[in-house]
Backbone as ProteinMPNN parsed JSONL, in Angstrom:
{"seq_chain_A": "NNALAIMDDADLDLALPAVLFGSVGTAGQRCTTTRRLLVHEKIADEVERRLVRAYGGIRIGDPCADGTLCGPLVTPEAVAEMQSALAKAKALGGTVLYGGEKLTLPGNLAGGNFVRPAIVRAQNEWPIVQEETFAPILYVIRVKDLDDAIAKNNGGPQGLSSAIFTRDVRSAERWIAATGSD", "coords_chain_A": {"N_chain_A": [[-115.476, -27.547, -182.479], [-117.51, -25.548, -181.581], [-117.633, -21.751, -182.861], [-118.885, -18.73, -181.155], [-118.735, -15.448, -182.288], [-117.861, -12.484, -181.768], [-118.587, -9.021, -182.746], [-116.969, -5.704, -182.875], [-119.596, -4.33, -182.45], [-121.379, -5.344, -181.751], [-123.784, -5.613, -179.754], [-123.438, -5.799, -176.606], [-125.332, -6.787, -174.122], [-126.796, -8.266, -175.706], [-125.467, -10.395, -176.409], [-124.406, -12.142, -174.475], [-125.789, -13.139, -172.717], [-125.792, -15.068, -174.541], [-123.592, -16.525, -174.859], [-122.739, -17.401, -171.86], [-125.595, -19.724, -172.13], [-124.776, -20.999, -173.927], [-121.98, -22.118, -173.982], [-121.895, -22.982, -170.96], [-124.283, -24.084, -170.211], [-126.321, -27.607, -170.647], [-123.333, -28.087, -168.695], [-121.372, -28.366, -170.774], [-121.731, -29.798, -172.209], [-122.908, -31.112, -174.734], [-122.208, -31.508, -177.837], [-122.976, -29.043, -179.886], [-122.529, -27.052, -178.259], [-121.116, -23.896, -177.446], [-117.257, -23.013, -177.674], [-115.749, -21.819, -178.335], [-114.818, -18.613, -178.191], [-114.962, -15.689, -179.832], [-113.591, -13.057, -180.159], [-113.727, -9.201, -180.775], [-110.737, -7.618, -180.579], [-111.294, -4.939, -179.501], [-113.492, -4.822, -177.706], [-112.059, -6.978, -176.065], [-111.859, -6.908, -173.808], [-113.48, -5.747, -171.769], [-115.487, -7.805, -172.419], [-114.487, -9.356, -171.494], [-114.435, -8.785, -167.988], [-117.691, -8.652, -168.01], [-117.848, -11.588, -168.346], [-116.711, -13.297, -166.662], [-118.463, -12.297, -164.395], [-121.0, -12.902, -165.248], [-119.921, -15.507, -165.15], [-120.114, -16.081, -162.618], [-122.317, -15.581, -161.29], [-123.451, -18.041, -161.497], [-125.649, -21.261, -161.293], [-125.691, -23.312, -159.672], [-125.607, -27.052, -159.889], [-128.611, -29.095, -158.942], [-129.816, -30.681, -161.963], [-132.158, -30.146, -162.576], [-133.095, -28.724, -160.998], [-135.814, -25.443, -160.543], [-133.833, -22.829, -162.138], [-130.828, -23.649, -162.035], [-128.446, -23.93, -163.862], [-126.435, -24.993, -164.38], [-125.229, -28.392, -164.264], [-123.705, -31.844, -163.298], [-120.716, -32.799, -164.47], [-120.584, -35.923, -166.321], [-118.76, -38.472, -165.665], [-115.947, -38.952, -163.248], [-113.822, -39.671, -164.642], [-114.546, -37.501, -166.925], [-114.14, -34.951, -165.489], [-111.646, -35.3, -164.423], [-110.218, -34.586, -167.175], [-111.383, -32.682, -167.957], [-109.801, -30.728, -165.828], [-107.044, -31.711, -167.342], [-107.252, -30.781, -169.338], [-107.357, -28.208, -169.087], [-105.518, -27.726, -167.38], [-102.886, -28.066, -170.281], [-103.67, -25.571, -171.297], [-103.215, -23.489, -169.015], [-100.093, -24.503, -169.129], [-99.483, -23.812, -171.802], [-99.911, -20.701, -171.678], [-101.874, -19.715, -171.222], [-104.625, -17.768, -169.405], [-106.562, -18.414, -166.502], [-109.322, -17.201, -166.072], [-111.658, -17.742, -164.49], [-113.038, -20.153, -162.55], [-113.139, -23.41, -163.43], [-112.403, -25.365, -160.851], [-113.012, -28.408, -158.862], [-116.358, -29.461, -157.885], [-117.509, -30.377, -154.2], [-120.398, -30.57, -153.951], [-123.292, -30.051, -150.87], [-125.747, -32.084, -149.238], [-127.941, -34.312, -151.135], [-126.402, -34.301, -152.545], [-124.072, -34.512, -153.259], [-120.915, -36.172, -153.601], [-120.716, -35.638, -156.364], [-120.363, -35.439, -159.979], [-119.105, -32.445, -159.888], [-118.172, -28.775, -161.435], [-116.826, -25.615, -161.241], [-117.734, -23.762, -164.248], [-115.075, -23.064, -166.484], [-113.071, -20.369, -167.576], [-111.181, -19.498, -170.169], [-108.283, -17.422, -171.199], [-106.685, -17.35, -174.306], [-105.101, -18.711, -176.932], [-106.775, -19.627, -180.706], [-104.659, -21.365, -182.217], [-103.375, -23.44, -180.422], [-103.405, -26.605, -179.701], [-104.917, -28.102, -177.507], [-107.032, -26.299, -177.53], [-108.236, -27.053, -179.992], [-108.91, -28.927, -179.845], [-112.426, -30.895, -178.629], [-112.83, -30.512, -175.704], [-115.733, -32.117, -173.206], [-116.936, -30.257, -171.414], [-117.683, -28.027, -169.312], [-115.999, -25.007, -169.727], [-114.701, -22.143, -171.775], [-113.208, -20.832, -174.505], [-111.009, -17.574, -174.401], [-111.117, -16.082, -177.217], [-109.241, -13.82, -178.675], [-109.852, -11.644, -181.433], [-108.885, -9.499, -184.863], [-110.159, -8.819, -186.331], [-113.11, -8.65, -188.594], [-112.52, -10.763, -190.593], [-110.24, -12.441, -189.958], [-111.49, -13.185, -187.825], [-113.617, -15.354, -189.369], [-111.445, -16.351, -190.434], [-110.307, -17.817, -187.744], [-112.275, -19.14, -186.749], [-112.87, -21.249, -188.87], [-110.305, -22.423, -188.327], [-110.291, -25.085, -186.706], [-110.914, -28.432, -186.375], [-112.956, -29.69, -186.516], [-116.507, -29.254, -185.78], [-119.759, -27.949, -185.941], [-121.635, -25.95, -184.97], [-121.767, -22.56, -185.562], [-121.159, -18.731, -184.9], [-122.658, -15.38, -185.021], [-122.137, -12.544, -183.079], [-123.11, -8.941, -183.9], [-124.129, -5.848, -185.374], [-124.132, -5.081, -187.887], [-124.799, -5.913, -191.219], [-123.58, -6.415, -193.513], [-121.794, -7.844, -192.173], [-123.288, -10.03, -191.294], [-123.97, -11.438, -192.377], [-121.471, -12.068, -194.319], [-120.207, -14.026, -192.687], [-122.289, -15.768, -192.673], [-122.121, -16.928, -195.436], [-120.943, -18.458, -197.855], [-119.073, -18.784, -198.492], [-117.667, -18.051, -196.178], [-118.365, -19.173, -192.569], [-117.493, -22.212, -192.22]], "CA_chain_A": [[-115.111, -26.483, -181.865], [-118.372, -24.561, -182.293], [-117.574, -21.387, -181.744], [-119.643, -17.516, -181.759], [-117.746, -13.904, -182.5], [-118.96, -11.023, -181.288], [-117.341, -7.834, -183.665], [-116.778, -4.434, -181.606], [-119.976, -3.12, -183.191], [-122.485, -6.25, -181.517], [-124.923, -6.023, -179.1], [-123.587, -7.103, -175.369], [-126.033, -7.241, -173.689], [-127.893, -9.192, -175.98], [-124.768, -11.934, -177.019], [-123.765, -12.414, -173.608], [-126.43, -14.554, -172.144], [-126.419, -15.985, -175.627], [-122.629, -17.538, -174.676], [-123.629, -17.564, -170.6], [-126.324, -19.929, -171.614], [-124.016, -22.356, -175.196], [-121.447, -22.439, -172.677], [-122.004, -23.991, -170.009], [-125.928, -25.083, -170.651], [-125.724, -28.626, -170.172], [-122.34, -28.471, -168.385], [-119.906, -28.183, -171.964], [-121.455, -31.496, -172.995], [-123.244, -31.557, -176.075], [-121.54, -31.023, -179.259], [-123.23, -28.162, -180.155], [-121.221, -26.247, -176.72], [-119.659, -22.493, -176.916], [-115.95, -23.513, -176.922], [-114.432, -20.714, -178.844], [-115.499, -16.889, -178.571], [-114.034, -15.016, -181.061], [-113.744, -11.237, -179.536], [-113.078, -8.752, -180.769], [-109.199, -7.092, -179.115], [-111.363, -3.713, -179.266], [-114.378, -4.76, -176.698], [-112.149, -8.023, -175.519], [-111.677, -6.447, -172.079], [-115.15, -5.734, -170.902], [-117.04, -8.875, -171.981], [-114.307, -10.273, -170.383], [-115.071, -8.22, -167.546], [-118.601, -9.05, -168.236], [-117.582, -12.905, -168.112], [-115.983, -12.987, -165.553], [-119.196, -11.38, -163.347], [-122.002, -13.433, -165.346], [-120.327, -16.443, -163.857], [-119.694, -15.933, -160.343], [-123.424, -15.963, -160.484], [-123.718, -19.209, -162.728], [-126.347, -21.92, -160.295], [-124.867, -25.48, -159.91], [-126.121, -27.796, -158.563], [-129.061, -30.24, -160.071], [-130.03, -30.208, -163.324], [-133.963, -30.077, -162.196], [-134.343, -28.214, -160.226], [-135.139, -24.583, -161.462], [-132.772, -22.145, -162.194], [-129.456, -24.385, -161.855], [-128.049, -23.26, -165.234], [-125.073, -26.415, -164.604], [-125.079, -29.966, -163.733], [-122.53, -32.353, -163.727], [-120.244, -34.022, -165.575], [-121.161, -37.833, -166.89], [-118.082, -39.164, -164.851], [-115.542, -38.823, -163.183], [-113.204, -38.777, -165.967], [-114.705, -36.281, -167.198], [-113.643, -34.471, -164.489], [-109.725, -35.28, -165.184], [-110.823, -34.656, -168.756], [-111.04, -30.795, -167.633], [-108.48, -30.723, -165.35], [-106.039, -31.671, -167.913], [-107.498, -29.558, -170.174], [-107.022, -26.137, -168.366], [-103.187, -27.296, -167.294], [-102.652, -28.296, -170.676], [-103.917, -24.006, -171.467], [-102.292, -22.753, -168.583], [-98.316, -24.821, -169.888], [-99.07, -22.576, -172.632], [-99.427, -19.662, -171.398], [-103.296, -19.717, -171.456], [-104.824, -17.687, -168.95], [-107.766, -18.336, -166.708], [-109.82, -16.12, -165.866], [-112.342, -17.37, -163.945], [-113.267, -21.305, -162.424], [-112.31, -24.847, -163.125], [-112.211, -26.162, -159.312], [-113.896, -29.861, -158.54], [-116.47, -29.02, -156.279], [-118.484, -30.911, -153.391], [-122.26, -30.519, -152.759], [-123.608, -30.909, -150.211], [-126.564, -33.294, -149.245], [-127.637, -36.136, -151.645], [-125.687, -33.465, -154.207], [-122.063, -34.84, -152.428], [-120.033, -37.115, -154.609], [-121.411, -35.782, -157.935], [-119.067, -35.052, -161.291], [-119.409, -31.069, -160.38], [-116.923, -28.569, -161.341], [-117.256, -24.675, -161.695], [-117.408, -24.043, -165.29], [-114.169, -22.886, -166.442], [-113.668, -19.124, -169.093], [-109.449, -19.593, -170.421], [-107.628, -16.387, -172.394], [-106.449, -18.796, -174.832], [-105.119, -19.092, -178.671], [-107.003, -20.298, -181.138], [-103.999, -22.731, -182.716], [-103.005, -23.807, -179.576], [-103.733, -28.198, -179.225], [-105.703, -28.255, -176.609], [-108.454, -25.58, -177.678], [-109.19, -27.066, -181.357], [-109.371, -30.423, -179.056], [-113.412, -31.324, -177.763], [-112.906, -31.455, -174.207], [-116.736, -31.731, -173.204], [-117.243, -29.828, -170.421], [-117.576, -25.7, -169.66], [-114.553, -24.798, -170.834], [-114.4, -21.611, -172.465], [-111.303, -20.824, -174.165], [-111.646, -16.481, -175.284], [-109.855, -15.364, -178.337], [-109.057, -12.16, -179.392], [-109.497, -11.153, -182.916], [-108.489, -8.112, -185.136], [-111.304, -7.63, -187.396], [-114.577, -9.937, -189.242], [-111.994, -11.936, -191.332], [-110.682, -12.978, -188.076], [-112.31, -14.029, -186.782], [-113.781, -16.502, -190.25], [-110.668, -18.026, -190.402], [-109.951, -18.4, -186.975], [-113.479, -20.356, -186.863], [-112.682, -22.016, -190.044], [-108.93, -23.178, -189.214], [-111.061, -25.582, -186.309], [-110.812, -29.539, -187.367], [-114.332, -29.809, -186.131], [-117.222, -27.25, -185.337], [-120.947, -28.076, -185.836], [-122.451, -24.561, -185.132], [-121.481, -20.947, -184.914], [-122.654, -17.836, -184.581], [-122.173, -14.405, -184.982], [-123.071, -11.065, -183.414], [-123.088, -7.727, -184.914], [-125.256, -4.707, -185.893], [-123.426, -5.337, -189.54], [-125.972, -6.943, -192.108], [-122.935, -7.345, -193.925], [-120.778, -8.946, -192.224], [-123.629, -11.107, -190.881], [-124.183, -12.04, -193.982], [-120.124, -12.505, -194.92], [-120.076, -14.766, -191.894], [-123.033, -16.924, -193.158], [-122.674, -17.081, -197.018], [-120.517, -19.858, -198.213], [-116.93, -18.062, -198.373], [-117.935, -17.663, -194.575], [-118.607, -19.642, -191.44], [-117.806, -23.148, -192.798]], "C_chain_A": [[-116.106, -25.47, -181.908], [-117.861, -22.898, -181.232], [-118.65, -19.751, -182.283], [-118.434, -16.523, -181.403], [-118.59, -12.736, -181.988], [-117.547, -9.591, -181.467], [-117.641, -7.442, -182.744], [-117.952, -3.692, -181.625], [-121.283, -4.18, -182.337], [-123.203, -5.383, -179.905], [-124.519, -6.366, -177.086], [-124.216, -7.663, -174.617], [-127.665, -8.475, -174.082], [-127.174, -10.461, -176.711], [-124.562, -12.241, -175.752], [-124.626, -13.318, -173.105], [-127.029, -15.293, -173.19], [-125.068, -16.699, -175.015], [-122.824, -18.047, -173.155], [-123.885, -19.221, -171.36], [-125.413, -21.748, -172.905], [-123.025, -22.552, -174.321], [-120.731, -22.994, -171.951], [-123.838, -24.552, -169.828], [-125.17, -26.74, -170.866], [-123.937, -29.048, -169.871], [-121.343, -28.838, -168.957], [-120.891, -29.516, -172.655], [-122.215, -32.475, -173.777], [-122.819, -30.854, -177.308], [-121.698, -29.759, -179.826], [-122.973, -27.343, -178.863], [-120.7, -24.993, -177.782], [-118.272, -23.03, -176.323], [-115.167, -22.554, -177.594], [-114.865, -20.005, -178.385], [-114.075, -16.062, -178.951], [-114.497, -13.11, -180.553], [-113.231, -10.459, -180.124], [-111.543, -7.49, -180.053], [-110.073, -5.871, -179.084], [-112.805, -3.66, -177.862], [-113.82, -6.606, -175.864], [-112.462, -7.64, -173.931], [-113.097, -5.993, -171.555], [-115.667, -6.837, -171.291], [-116.174, -9.75, -171.355], [-114.392, -10.45, -168.998], [-116.056, -8.942, -167.197], [-119.051, -10.564, -168.114], [-117.357, -13.359, -166.509], [-117.417, -12.961, -164.131], [-120.473, -12.475, -163.743], [-121.674, -14.777, -164.758], [-120.403, -17.159, -162.494], [-121.993, -16.368, -160.403], [-124.549, -17.095, -160.897], [-124.683, -20.476, -161.224], [-125.858, -23.107, -160.797], [-125.302, -26.496, -159.112], [-127.143, -29.17, -159.777], [-129.68, -30.04, -160.806], [-131.189, -30.707, -163.414], [-134.74, -29.438, -161.612], [-134.285, -26.87, -160.731], [-134.144, -23.389, -160.81], [-131.564, -22.611, -161.613], [-129.593, -24.689, -163.807], [-126.74, -25.326, -165.772], [-125.216, -27.646, -163.641], [-124.415, -30.532, -163.607], [-122.336, -33.05, -164.04], [-120.924, -35.312, -165.561], [-120.153, -38.269, -166.039], [-117.354, -38.235, -164.463], [-114.188, -38.688, -163.279], [-113.311, -37.756, -166.426], [-114.857, -35.265, -167.268], [-112.22, -34.202, -163.961], [-110.234, -35.096, -166.751], [-110.346, -33.223, -168.72], [-110.089, -30.633, -167.308], [-107.054, -30.383, -165.893], [-105.912, -31.156, -168.577], [-107.195, -28.028, -169.919], [-105.51, -26.365, -167.85], [-102.762, -27.958, -169.036], [-103.023, -26.744, -171.27], [-103.027, -23.666, -170.952], [-100.575, -22.754, -168.405], [-98.233, -24.212, -170.672], [-99.807, -21.65, -173.315], [-101.115, -19.053, -171.422], [-103.71, -18.949, -169.638], [-106.166, -17.137, -168.067], [-107.983, -17.815, -165.599], [-111.326, -16.242, -164.626], [-112.343, -19.228, -163.685], [-112.287, -22.171, -163.023], [-112.218, -26.08, -162.015], [-113.313, -27.098, -159.275], [-114.732, -28.749, -157.494], [-117.613, -30.296, -155.517], [-119.152, -30.22, -153.077], [-122.092, -30.435, -152.629], [-124.968, -31.677, -149.971], [-126.463, -34.197, -150.533], [-127.05, -35.281, -153.159], [-123.892, -33.898, -154.383], [-121.379, -35.808, -153.892], [-120.206, -36.166, -156.347], [-120.436, -35.214, -158.326], [-119.317, -32.944, -161.212], [-118.054, -30.144, -160.06], [-117.96, -26.755, -161.69], [-116.961, -24.177, -162.698], [-116.329, -22.237, -165.349], [-113.979, -20.84, -167.685], [-111.554, -19.362, -168.689], [-109.461, -18.338, -171.534], [-107.503, -17.523, -172.755], [-106.168, -18.076, -176.812], [-105.722, -19.327, -179.188], [-105.991, -21.474, -181.69], [-103.45, -23.665, -182.124], [-103.766, -25.276, -179.528], [-105.141, -28.589, -178.43], [-107.246, -27.446, -177.11], [-108.861, -25.755, -179.348], [-109.003, -28.567, -180.685], [-111.52, -29.89, -178.3], [-113.2, -31.387, -176.304], [-114.609, -31.732, -173.599], [-117.203, -31.596, -172.087], [-116.985, -28.583, -170.432], [-116.508, -25.32, -169.636], [-114.531, -23.287, -172.236], [-113.509, -20.289, -172.855], [-111.949, -18.675, -174.93], [-110.323, -15.925, -176.248], [-109.877, -14.649, -179.514], [-108.556, -12.166, -181.176], [-109.569, -9.546, -183.914], [-109.43, -7.72, -185.535], [-112.354, -9.298, -187.723], [-113.492, -10.89, -190.374], [-110.752, -12.651, -191.08], [-110.442, -13.708, -187.757], [-113.616, -15.534, -188.028], [-112.727, -17.217, -189.913], [-110.347, -18.349, -188.704], [-111.258, -19.792, -186.51], [-113.019, -21.362, -187.83], [-111.546, -22.772, -189.162], [-109.723, -24.599, -187.397], [-111.065, -27.469, -186.963], [-112.622, -30.053, -187.494], [-115.335, -28.505, -185.586], [-119.095, -27.544, -186.801], [-121.807, -26.94, -186.257], [-121.147, -23.022, -185.223], [-122.112, -20.1, -185.505], [-121.987, -16.357, -184.651], [-122.881, -13.682, -184.331], [-122.379, -9.712, -183.775], [-124.284, -6.834, -185.095], [-124.917, -4.584, -187.971], [-124.657, -5.877, -190.759], [-125.063, -7.236, -192.897], [-122.211, -8.291, -193.665], [-121.682, -10.157, -191.481], [-123.878, -11.741, -192.158], [-122.768, -12.651, -194.478], [-120.051, -14.016, -193.936], [-121.12, -16.5, -192.256], [-123.958, -17.622, -194.709], [-121.101, -17.879, -197.031], [-118.926, -20.454, -197.692], [-116.451, -17.556, -196.774], [-117.642, -18.794, -193.735], [-118.846, -21.716, -191.502], [-117.885, -24.083, -191.066]], "O_chain_A": [[-115.683, -24.376, -182.282], [-117.741, -22.694, -180.024], [-119.072, -19.61, -183.431], [-117.519, -16.669, -180.592], [-119.769, -12.386, -181.944], [-116.482, -9.288, -180.929], [-118.264, -7.992, -181.837], [-117.925, -2.584, -181.091], [-122.352, -3.57, -182.35], [-122.596, -4.513, -179.281], [-125.269, -7.065, -176.405], [-124.0, -8.824, -174.269], [-128.629, -9.016, -173.54], [-127.77, -11.317, -177.366], [-124.433, -13.446, -175.965], [-124.175, -14.461, -173.033], [-128.093, -15.914, -173.179], [-125.436, -17.759, -174.508], [-123.106, -19.244, -173.116], [-122.938, -20.007, -171.367], [-125.49, -22.962, -172.715], [-123.335, -23.533, -173.645], [-119.568, -23.398, -171.984], [-124.2, -25.532, -169.177], [-124.0, -27.02, -171.127], [-123.323, -29.924, -170.48], [-120.431, -29.446, -168.396], [-120.5, -30.064, -173.685], [-122.32, -33.702, -173.769], [-123.142, -29.71, -177.626], [-120.689, -29.234, -180.298], [-124.107, -26.897, -178.687], [-119.989, -25.206, -178.763], [-118.028, -23.367, -175.165], [-113.951, -22.497, -177.411], [-115.788, -20.508, -177.744], [-112.906, -15.912, -178.595], [-115.472, -12.369, -180.684], [-112.028, -10.688, -180.257], [-111.676, -6.715, -179.107], [-109.463, -5.239, -178.221], [-113.028, -2.641, -177.209], [-114.628, -7.343, -175.299], [-113.255, -8.166, -173.149], [-113.276, -6.318, -170.381], [-116.553, -7.172, -170.505], [-116.594, -10.735, -170.747], [-114.434, -11.569, -168.487], [-115.9, -9.808, -166.336], [-120.211, -10.89, -167.865], [-118.058, -13.656, -165.541], [-117.259, -13.567, -163.071], [-121.039, -12.98, -162.773], [-122.5, -15.369, -164.063], [-120.618, -18.158, -161.807], [-122.66, -17.157, -159.733], [-125.772, -17.155, -160.772], [-124.155, -20.376, -160.116], [-125.693, -23.651, -161.889], [-125.308, -26.653, -157.891], [-126.776, -29.807, -160.764], [-130.411, -29.07, -160.607], [-131.423, -31.628, -164.196], [-135.957, -29.31, -161.479], [-133.247, -26.556, -161.315], [-133.815, -23.109, -159.658], [-131.177, -21.984, -160.627], [-130.35, -25.276, -164.58], [-126.505, -26.129, -166.675], [-125.291, -27.643, -162.412], [-123.503, -29.733, -163.82], [-123.044, -34.048, -164.172], [-121.789, -35.612, -164.738], [-120.829, -38.722, -165.116], [-117.5, -37.058, -164.793], [-113.439, -38.024, -162.562], [-112.375, -36.957, -166.46], [-115.318, -34.543, -168.153], [-111.778, -33.254, -163.313], [-110.741, -36.128, -167.191], [-109.345, -32.711, -169.22], [-109.208, -30.365, -168.125], [-106.225, -29.552, -165.52], [-104.792, -30.755, -168.895], [-106.877, -27.052, -170.599], [-104.585, -25.553, -167.865], [-101.83, -28.703, -168.732], [-102.229, -26.706, -172.21], [-101.988, -23.417, -171.563], [-99.859, -21.868, -167.938], [-97.122, -23.707, -170.831], [-100.21, -21.513, -174.47], [-101.33, -17.867, -171.674], [-103.171, -19.493, -168.675], [-106.797, -16.116, -168.343], [-107.355, -17.804, -164.541], [-111.884, -15.293, -164.074], [-111.694, -19.827, -164.542], [-111.082, -21.964, -163.167], [-112.035, -27.284, -162.201], [-114.447, -26.742, -159.595], [-114.346, -27.832, -156.77], [-118.378, -30.98, -156.198], [-119.0, -29.341, -152.228], [-120.897, -30.267, -152.871], [-125.336, -31.952, -151.113], [-125.432, -34.705, -150.973], [-127.217, -35.548, -154.349], [-122.984, -33.691, -155.188], [-121.724, -35.755, -155.073], [-119.497, -36.46, -157.31], [-119.646, -34.585, -157.622], [-119.608, -32.261, -162.194], [-117.213, -30.306, -159.176], [-119.106, -26.604, -162.116], [-115.775, -23.853, -162.654], [-116.474, -21.122, -164.847], [-114.9, -20.414, -168.382], [-110.908, -19.38, -167.642], [-110.278, -18.201, -172.445], [-107.866, -18.544, -172.17], [-106.817, -17.325, -177.539], [-106.379, -19.845, -178.285], [-106.472, -22.605, -181.631], [-103.007, -24.65, -182.716], [-104.96, -25.121, -179.272], [-106.117, -29.236, -178.807], [-108.35, -27.985, -177.034], [-109.563, -24.941, -179.949], [-108.987, -29.415, -181.578], [-111.789, -28.852, -177.695], [-113.447, -32.455, -175.744], [-114.683, -30.505, -173.521], [-117.848, -32.502, -171.558], [-116.276, -27.996, -171.249], [-116.157, -26.201, -168.851], [-114.36, -23.523, -173.432], [-113.181, -19.291, -172.213], [-112.922, -18.487, -175.66], [-109.164, -15.555, -176.059], [-110.267, -14.74, -180.678], [-107.555, -12.481, -181.82], [-110.301, -8.62, -183.565], [-109.825, -6.567, -185.361], [-112.302, -10.446, -187.283], [-114.068, -11.82, -190.938], [-110.262, -13.401, -191.924], [-109.641, -14.595, -187.463], [-114.253, -16.427, -187.47], [-112.733, -18.303, -189.332], [-110.091, -19.547, -188.581], [-111.09, -20.943, -186.108], [-112.787, -22.468, -187.342], [-111.77, -23.982, -189.189], [-108.589, -25.022, -187.171], [-111.26, -27.578, -188.174], [-113.222, -30.622, -188.406], [-115.092, -27.366, -185.186], [-119.265, -27.338, -188.002], [-122.459, -26.804, -187.293], [-119.968, -22.853, -184.915], [-123.079, -20.182, -186.262], [-120.806, -16.231, -184.33], [-124.098, -13.72, -184.518], [-121.162, -9.576, -183.893], [-125.412, -7.288, -184.909], [-125.524, -4.06, -188.904], [-125.529, -6.385, -190.054], [-125.239, -8.364, -193.358], [-121.907, -9.271, -194.346], [-121.084, -11.154, -191.078], [-123.806, -12.936, -192.445], [-122.844, -13.738, -195.052], [-119.837, -15.069, -194.536], [-120.836, -17.693, -192.15], [-125.012, -18.159, -195.049], [-120.287, -17.733, -196.119], [-118.241, -21.337, -197.176], [-115.448, -16.99, -196.34], [-116.676, -19.477, -194.077], [-119.798, -22.375, -191.085], [-118.203, -25.271, -191.02]]}, "name": "protein", "num_of_chains": 1, "seq": "NNALAIMDDADLDLALPAVLFGSVGTAGQRCTTTRRLLVHEKIADEVERRLVRAYGGIRIGDPCADGTLCGPLVTPEAVAEMQSALAKAKALGGTVLYGGEKLTLPGNLAGGNFVRPAIVRAQNEWPIVQEETFAPILYVIRVKDLDDAIAKNNGGPQGLSSAIFTRDVRSAERWIAATGSD"}
């Protein structure tokens, strides 16, 4: 469950497009999709506001068409798994900040497995957050500091990639060090 950390000194204009592409590109169906966003608590409200606005502009449709960021899920079962994951997150106290609905698109795209990508405020330790749902769900998790971000990043049973946005070279070095992000 690949995490991307955004520290309180990060350049949000640089970080947020990376989050958007990493979490929504390929409709969340690649092994390195950004699934967990570890956001410093000082900037979490602003990051959530900006993400909701950015998600509102996502073009959903034919993945071969210019400008489309989010294509269909692979099967109807994948749509059901996404819906189930969102229901589990809500049952645990999560807040869906944006999206999650199944969509019916017009024309030759009708009947496709289209969904609106979702943003969910969540807790890292929840079982559903630790599962790998192959759908465009981004769990936003607040962190207190770099140590908390590293601990939460490493608190998952799987993860092929991770990233950090910070202007502090020492924080970036700690993240990529052997004792940092695993």
